[in-house]
C-alpha cells in the first residue's frame, strides 16, 4: 500500500458500468478506456488515484489486506466475505437487488434436511443456521436456477433483481436474506494514514450521489 497513491479496487461487470459515471462526476476518470484494455490497473485523472478492476469476490480481500485502500463492491460480496476487517462508510445505492432463497414453484421444503445450492455458501449457512434448519450446502458458481430443476438441490440462495430469471425456470422467490446495493469499503489503516485523501474522495462521491 503506497503512502502517496490512493488505490481503488473496482468490481468488474455490471457494478463497473454503473460506478464509472459516478466516479466521473466525482472527478475520477480512468486514463484510458477500461473496456478496450486488457490492463487490470489504471492511472486516473487524479494524479494520486489508481483504479484496479477485479472480481467482486476479491475486492474485500484486497481492501482488508491493504493492497487496495478503497473498494467498491456489492453488499452480497461483503456479506459472503464475512469479515468486518474494513470500514463500510458509504452506500452508492447502485446495482440494487436482493439475496433471496428460491425453490421450484410449489416445492415441499418441509424436509428434515435441505439441499441448498449457492455461490454464497457463507450467507446460506448463516441464514439457515439462524432459521434452525439442517442443510447441506452445494457450492455452484453460476446458473443456480438449474440446480432445483435438475434435482441437484431443494432450494437455492441467489441474487434476484426482477425475478424474471427465476420465473423463466419455474422457480419462485421465497425469503429475502438481504437487500443488496453497491458499497464503498475502506482499509482500516488507510482510513487513518490517508485520512484526508480518503475523506476527500468520500465527500466527492457523496456529492455525486446527491446530484444524480
Ligand atoms: P433477474 O432475472 O432480474 O432477477 O436477475 C437475476 C440474475 O441477474 C441473477 O441471477 C444475477 O446473476 C444477476 N443480477 C441481477 N442483479 C444483479 C446485481 N445487482 N448484481 C449482480 N448480479 C445481478
mmCIF file of C-alpha atoms and ligand atoms in Angstrom:
data_model
loop_
_atom_site.group_PDB
_atom_site.id
_atom_site.type_symbol
_atom_site.label_atom_id
_atom_site.label_comp_id
_atom_site.label_asym_id
_atom_site.label_seq_id
_atom_site.Cartn_x
_atom_site.Cartn_y
_atom_site.Cartn_z
ATOM 1 C CA UNK A 1 0.000 0.000 0.000
ATOM 2 C CA UNK A 2 1.785 3.097 -1.235
ATOM 3 C CA UNK A 3 1.597 6.106 1.016
ATOM 4 C CA UNK A 4 1.206 8.558 -1.842
ATOM 5 C CA UNK A 5 -1.321 6.844 -4.061
ATOM 6 C CA UNK A 6 -4.915 6.014 -3.250
ATOM 7 C CA UNK A 7 -5.700 2.627 -4.829
ATOM 8 C CA UNK A 8 -9.366 1.930 -5.533
ATOM 9 C CA UNK A 9 -10.436 -1.665 -6.290
ATOM 10 C CA UNK A 10 -13.470 -1.693 -8.589
ATOM 11 C CA UNK A 11 -15.783 -4.653 -9.234
ATOM 12 C CA UNK A 12 -15.812 -5.566 -12.910
ATOM 13 C CA UNK A 13 -19.049 -6.126 -14.843
ATOM 14 C CA UNK A 14 -22.418 -4.589 -14.008
ATOM 15 C CA UNK A 15 -21.117 -2.643 -10.995
ATOM 16 C CA UNK A 16 -18.246 -1.138 -13.026
ATOM 17 C CA UNK A 17 -20.700 0.055 -15.704
ATOM 18 C CA UNK A 18 -22.796 1.827 -13.066
ATOM 19 C CA UNK A 19 -19.907 3.119 -10.955
ATOM 20 C CA UNK A 20 -17.775 4.683 -13.715
ATOM 21 C CA UNK A 21 -20.274 7.514 -14.432
ATOM 22 C CA UNK A 22 -20.487 8.232 -10.692
ATOM 23 C CA UNK A 23 -16.698 8.287 -10.358
ATOM 24 C CA UNK A 24 -16.568 10.641 -13.333
ATOM 25 C CA UNK A 25 -18.976 13.006 -11.562
ATOM 26 C CA UNK A 26 -16.668 12.765 -8.549
ATOM 27 C CA UNK A 27 -13.753 13.849 -10.776
ATOM 28 C CA UNK A 28 -12.099 10.436 -11.228
ATOM 29 C CA UNK A 29 -11.898 9.086 -14.790
ATOM 30 C CA UNK A 30 -9.628 6.253 -15.942
ATOM 31 C CA UNK A 31 -6.665 7.467 -18.023
ATOM 32 C CA UNK A 32 -7.700 5.040 -20.791
ATOM 33 C CA UNK A 33 -10.844 3.216 -21.888
ATOM 34 C CA UNK A 34 -11.117 0.261 -19.489
ATOM 35 C CA UNK A 35 -13.379 -1.712 -21.824
ATOM 36 C CA UNK A 36 -10.770 -1.603 -24.602
ATOM 37 C CA UNK A 37 -7.760 -2.527 -22.472
ATOM 38 C CA UNK A 38 -6.555 -5.801 -21.017
ATOM 39 C CA UNK A 39 -4.833 -3.931 -18.207
ATOM 40 C CA UNK A 40 -6.026 -4.518 -14.656
ATOM 41 C CA UNK A 41 -4.680 -1.324 -13.093
ATOM 42 C CA UNK A 42 -5.142 2.180 -14.487
ATOM 43 C CA UNK A 43 -3.981 5.679 -13.715
ATOM 44 C CA UNK A 44 -6.764 8.204 -13.421
ATOM 45 C CA UNK A 45 -7.490 11.883 -13.996
ATOM 46 C CA UNK A 46 -6.480 12.414 -10.364
ATOM 47 C CA UNK A 47 -2.689 12.029 -10.215
ATOM 48 C CA UNK A 48 -2.749 10.294 -6.832
ATOM 49 C CA UNK A 49 -5.619 7.875 -7.591
ATOM 50 C CA UNK A 50 -5.176 4.464 -9.269
ATOM 51 C CA UNK A 51 -8.025 2.166 -10.300
ATOM 52 C CA UNK A 52 -7.895 -1.647 -10.200
ATOM 53 C CA UNK A 53 -10.554 -3.801 -11.860
ATOM 54 C CA UNK A 54 -11.128 -7.212 -10.272
ATOM 55 C CA UNK A 55 -13.851 -9.733 -9.435
ATOM 56 C CA UNK A 56 -16.279 -8.579 -6.772
ATOM 57 C CA UNK A 57 -15.438 -11.550 -4.575
ATOM 58 C CA UNK A 58 -11.788 -10.395 -4.460
ATOM 59 C CA UNK A 59 -12.476 -6.746 -3.566
ATOM 60 C CA UNK A 60 -12.922 -7.317 0.203
ATOM 61 C CA UNK A 61 -9.686 -9.356 0.295
ATOM 62 C CA UNK A 62 -7.627 -6.620 -1.381
ATOM 63 C CA UNK A 63 -9.080 -3.976 0.925
ATOM 64 C CA UNK A 64 -8.825 -5.927 4.179
ATOM 65 C CA UNK A 65 -5.214 -6.889 3.468
ATOM 66 C CA UNK A 66 -4.336 -3.339 2.396
ATOM 67 C CA UNK A 67 -3.279 -3.830 -1.241
ATOM 68 C CA UNK A 68 -6.162 -1.504 -2.102
ATOM 69 C CA UNK A 69 -7.122 1.440 0.121
ATOM 70 C CA UNK A 70 -10.711 1.612 -1.068
ATOM 71 C CA UNK A 71 -13.032 -0.972 -2.601
ATOM 72 C CA UNK A 72 -16.305 -0.759 -4.432
ATOM 73 C CA UNK A 73 -18.298 -3.967 -4.189
ATOM 74 C CA UNK A 74 -21.803 -5.346 -3.843
ATOM 75 C CA UNK A 75 -23.134 -5.945 -0.339
ATOM 76 C CA UNK A 76 -23.600 -9.591 -1.413
ATOM 77 C CA UNK A 77 -19.820 -9.960 -1.791
ATOM 78 C CA UNK A 78 -19.186 -8.176 1.512
ATOM 79 C CA UNK A 79 -21.660 -10.431 3.342
ATOM 80 C CA UNK A 80 -20.175 -13.541 1.764
ATOM 81 C CA UNK A 81 -16.644 -12.451 2.698
ATOM 82 C CA UNK A 82 -17.959 -12.172 6.223
ATOM 83 C CA UNK A 83 -15.140 -10.222 7.872
ATOM 84 C CA UNK A 84 -15.572 -6.838 9.487
ATOM 85 C CA UNK A 85 -11.915 -6.014 8.877
ATOM 86 C CA UNK A 86 -12.667 -2.795 6.989
ATOM 87 C CA UNK A 87 -14.960 0.204 7.222
ATOM 88 C CA UNK A 88 -18.100 0.482 5.082
ATOM 89 C CA UNK A 89 -18.757 4.240 5.096
ATOM 90 C CA UNK A 90 -20.903 4.725 2.008
ATOM 91 C CA UNK A 91 -23.827 3.114 0.167
ATOM 92 C CA UNK A 92 -23.690 4.127 -3.506
ATOM 93 C CA UNK A 93 -27.244 2.756 -3.962
ATOM 94 C CA UNK A 94 -26.304 1.274 -7.351
ATOM 95 C CA UNK A 95 -26.883 -2.236 -8.791
ATOM 96 C CA UNK A 96 -29.639 -2.845 -6.269
ATOM 97 C CA UNK A 97 -31.022 -6.347 -5.871
ATOM 98 C CA UNK A 98 -31.827 -8.869 -3.136
ATOM 99 C CA UNK A 99 -30.191 -12.026 -1.829
ATOM 100 C CA UNK A 100 -33.071 -14.486 -1.630
ATOM 101 C CA UNK A 101 -33.930 -18.116 -1.207
ATOM 102 C CA UNK A 102 -35.867 -19.668 -4.080
ATOM 103 C CA UNK A 103 -37.256 -23.072 -4.988
ATOM 104 C CA UNK A 104 -39.344 -24.766 -7.684
ATOM 105 C CA UNK A 105 -42.868 -23.339 -7.595
ATOM 106 C CA UNK A 106 -44.920 -25.287 -5.050
ATOM 107 C CA UNK A 107 -41.939 -27.385 -3.858
ATOM 108 C CA UNK A 108 -42.302 -29.061 -0.450
ATOM 109 C CA UNK A 109 -39.453 -27.738 1.669
ATOM 110 C CA UNK A 110 -40.630 -29.411 4.877
ATOM 111 C CA UNK A 111 -37.758 -31.840 4.751
ATOM 112 C CA UNK A 112 -35.588 -32.877 7.701
ATOM 113 C CA UNK A 113 -32.506 -31.762 5.757
ATOM 114 C CA UNK A 114 -32.454 -29.296 2.877
ATOM 115 C CA UNK A 115 -30.008 -29.358 -0.012
ATOM 116 C CA UNK A 116 -29.159 -25.721 -0.751
ATOM 117 C CA UNK A 117 -27.184 -24.683 -3.838
ATOM 118 C CA UNK A 118 -25.454 -21.302 -3.877
ATOM 119 C CA UNK A 119 -22.397 -19.259 -4.769
ATOM 120 C CA UNK A 120 -22.962 -17.573 -1.432
ATOM 121 C CA UNK A 121 -22.141 -20.518 0.820
ATOM 122 C CA UNK A 122 -21.375 -18.455 3.927
ATOM 123 C CA UNK A 123 -24.523 -16.357 3.543
ATOM 124 C CA UNK A 124 -26.569 -19.532 3.006
ATOM 125 C CA UNK A 125 -25.027 -21.303 6.032
ATOM 126 C CA UNK A 126 -25.666 -18.304 8.308
ATOM 127 C CA UNK A 127 -29.245 -17.862 7.069
ATOM 128 C CA UNK A 128 -30.319 -21.475 7.531
ATOM 129 C CA UNK A 129 -28.492 -21.809 10.817
ATOM 130 C CA UNK A 130 -30.366 -18.710 12.106
ATOM 131 C CA UNK A 131 -33.608 -20.388 10.957
ATOM 132 C CA UNK A 132 -32.619 -23.568 12.837
ATOM 133 C CA UNK A 133 -32.653 -25.629 9.621
ATOM 134 C CA UNK A 134 -30.311 -28.520 8.891
ATOM 135 C CA UNK A 135 -28.790 -28.032 5.445
ATOM 136 C CA UNK A 136 -26.256 -29.471 3.066
ATOM 137 C CA UNK A 137 -24.710 -26.617 1.115
ATOM 138 C CA UNK A 138 -23.737 -27.290 -2.500
ATOM 139 C CA UNK A 139 -21.290 -24.750 -3.924
ATOM 140 C CA UNK A 140 -22.024 -23.722 -7.512
ATOM 141 C CA UNK A 141 -20.534 -20.856 -9.496
ATOM 142 C CA UNK A 142 -23.420 -19.933 -11.793
ATOM 143 C CA UNK A 143 -26.742 -20.888 -13.395
ATOM 144 C CA UNK A 144 -28.070 -21.713 -9.942
ATOM 145 C CA UNK A 145 -31.638 -21.991 -11.222
ATOM 146 C CA UNK A 146 -30.650 -25.279 -12.869
ATOM 147 C CA UNK A 147 -29.911 -26.960 -9.528
ATOM 148 C CA UNK A 148 -33.534 -27.448 -8.344
ATOM 149 C CA UNK A 149 -34.676 -28.052 -11.931
ATOM 150 C CA UNK A 150 -32.222 -30.927 -12.316
ATOM 151 C CA UNK A 151 -32.816 -32.366 -8.850
ATOM 152 C CA UNK A 152 -29.390 -31.336 -7.524
ATOM 153 C CA UNK A 153 -30.813 -29.148 -4.743
ATOM 154 C CA UNK A 154 -34.119 -28.440 -2.976
ATOM 155 C CA UNK A 155 -33.584 -24.692 -2.999
ATOM 156 C CA UNK A 156 -31.057 -22.005 -3.886
ATOM 157 C CA UNK A 157 -29.709 -18.781 -2.415
ATOM 158 C CA UNK A 158 -29.201 -16.293 -5.229
ATOM 159 C CA UNK A 159 -29.325 -12.697 -6.392
ATOM 160 C CA UNK A 160 -32.782 -11.608 -7.529
ATOM 161 C CA UNK A 161 -33.497 -8.364 -9.334
ATOM 162 C CA UNK A 162 -36.715 -8.515 -11.381
ATOM 163 C CA UNK A 163 -37.305 -12.226 -10.644
ATOM 164 C CA UNK A 164 -37.549 -12.932 -14.398
ATOM 165 C CA UNK A 165 -34.716 -15.485 -14.386
ATOM 166 C CA UNK A 166 -36.383 -17.438 -11.581
ATOM 167 C CA UNK A 167 -39.817 -17.356 -13.259
ATOM 168 C CA UNK A 168 -38.394 -18.377 -16.633
ATOM 169 C CA UNK A 169 -37.072 -21.544 -14.980
ATOM 170 C CA UNK A 170 -40.195 -22.418 -12.980
ATOM 171 C CA UNK A 171 -38.821 -21.162 -9.651
ATOM 172 C CA UNK A 172 -40.309 -18.759 -7.118
ATOM 173 C CA UNK A 173 -38.557 -16.375 -4.761
ATOM 174 C CA UNK A 174 -39.147 -17.164 -1.076
ATOM 175 C CA UNK A 175 -37.320 -15.320 1.755
ATOM 176 C CA UNK A 176 -35.276 -12.138 1.425
ATOM 177 C CA UNK A 177 -31.960 -12.630 3.215
ATOM 178 C CA UNK A 178 -30.519 -9.163 2.490
ATOM 179 C CA UNK A 179 -31.107 -6.040 0.431
ATOM 180 C CA UNK A 180 -28.039 -5.587 -1.779
ATOM 181 C CA UNK A 181 -26.505 -2.422 -3.221
ATOM 182 C CA UNK A 182 -23.023 -1.229 -4.101
ATOM 183 C CA UNK A 183 -20.925 -0.142 -1.113
ATOM 184 C CA UNK A 184 -17.643 1.682 -0.603
ATOM 185 C CA UNK A 185 -15.289 -0.073 1.804
ATOM 186 C CA UNK A 186 -12.076 1.380 3.240
ATOM 187 C CA UNK A 187 -8.990 -0.305 4.696
ATOM 188 C CA UNK A 188 -8.747 0.489 8.412
ATOM 189 C CA UNK A 189 -5.112 1.667 8.243
ATOM 190 C CA UNK A 190 -5.697 3.777 5.100
ATOM 191 C CA UNK A 191 -8.604 5.476 6.862
ATOM 192 C CA UNK A 192 -6.045 6.742 9.415
ATOM 193 C CA UNK A 193 -2.848 7.358 7.453
ATOM 194 C CA UNK A 194 -4.502 8.616 4.251
ATOM 195 C CA UNK A 195 -7.353 10.253 6.126
ATOM 196 C CA UNK A 196 -7.548 13.487 4.107
ATOM 197 C CA UNK A 197 -7.367 11.785 0.709
ATOM 198 C CA UNK A 198 -9.953 9.157 1.680
ATOM 199 C CA UNK A 199 -12.349 11.714 3.168
ATOM 200 C CA UNK A 200 -11.966 13.986 0.138
ATOM 201 C CA UNK A 201 -12.913 11.130 -2.189
ATOM 202 C CA UNK A 202 -15.825 10.036 0.019
ATOM 203 C CA UNK A 203 -17.058 13.654 0.067
ATOM 204 C CA UNK A 204 -16.899 13.881 -3.737
ATOM 205 C CA UNK A 205 -18.750 10.566 -4.079
ATOM 206 C CA UNK A 206 -21.440 11.744 -1.627
ATOM 207 C CA UNK A 207 -21.910 14.913 -3.691
ATOM 208 C CA UNK A 208 -22.041 12.869 -6.902
ATOM 209 C CA UNK A 209 -24.774 10.597 -5.444
ATOM 210 C CA UNK A 210 -26.759 13.597 -4.192
ATOM 211 C CA UNK A 211 -26.584 15.176 -7.660
ATOM 212 C CA UNK A 212 -27.571 12.013 -9.537
HETATM 213 P P1 LIG B 1 -33.389 -11.037 -12.542
HETATM 214 O O1 LIG B 1 -33.820 -12.015 -13.600
HETATM 215 O O2 LIG B 1 -33.657 -9.607 -12.934
HETATM 216 O O3 LIG B 1 -33.992 -11.369 -11.179
HETATM 217 O O4 LIG B 1 -31.806 -11.125 -12.416
HETATM 218 C C1 LIG B 1 -31.268 -12.293 -11.907
HETATM 219 C C2 LIG B 1 -29.831 -12.529 -12.291
HETATM 220 O O5 LIG B 1 -29.149 -11.356 -12.715
HETATM 221 C C3 LIG B 1 -29.117 -13.046 -11.045
HETATM 222 O O6 LIG B 1 -29.055 -14.441 -11.088
HETATM 223 C C4 LIG B 1 -27.780 -12.393 -11.097
HETATM 224 O O7 LIG B 1 -26.852 -13.265 -11.698
HETATM 225 C C5 LIG B 1 -27.953 -11.194 -11.981
HETATM 226 N N1 LIG B 1 -28.080 -9.924 -11.231
HETATM 227 C C6 LIG B 1 -29.173 -9.137 -11.156
HETATM 228 N N2 LIG B 1 -28.915 -8.023 -10.438
HETATM 229 C C7 LIG B 1 -27.630 -8.115 -10.053
HETATM 230 C C8 LIG B 1 -26.766 -7.283 -9.291
HETATM 231 N N3 LIG B 1 -27.163 -6.109 -8.790
HETATM 232 N N4 LIG B 1 -25.507 -7.698 -9.062
HETATM 233 C C9 LIG B 1 -25.082 -8.862 -9.564
HETATM 234 N N5 LIG B 1 -25.839 -9.703 -10.298
HETATM 235 C C10 LIG B 1 -27.090 -9.331 -10.546
#
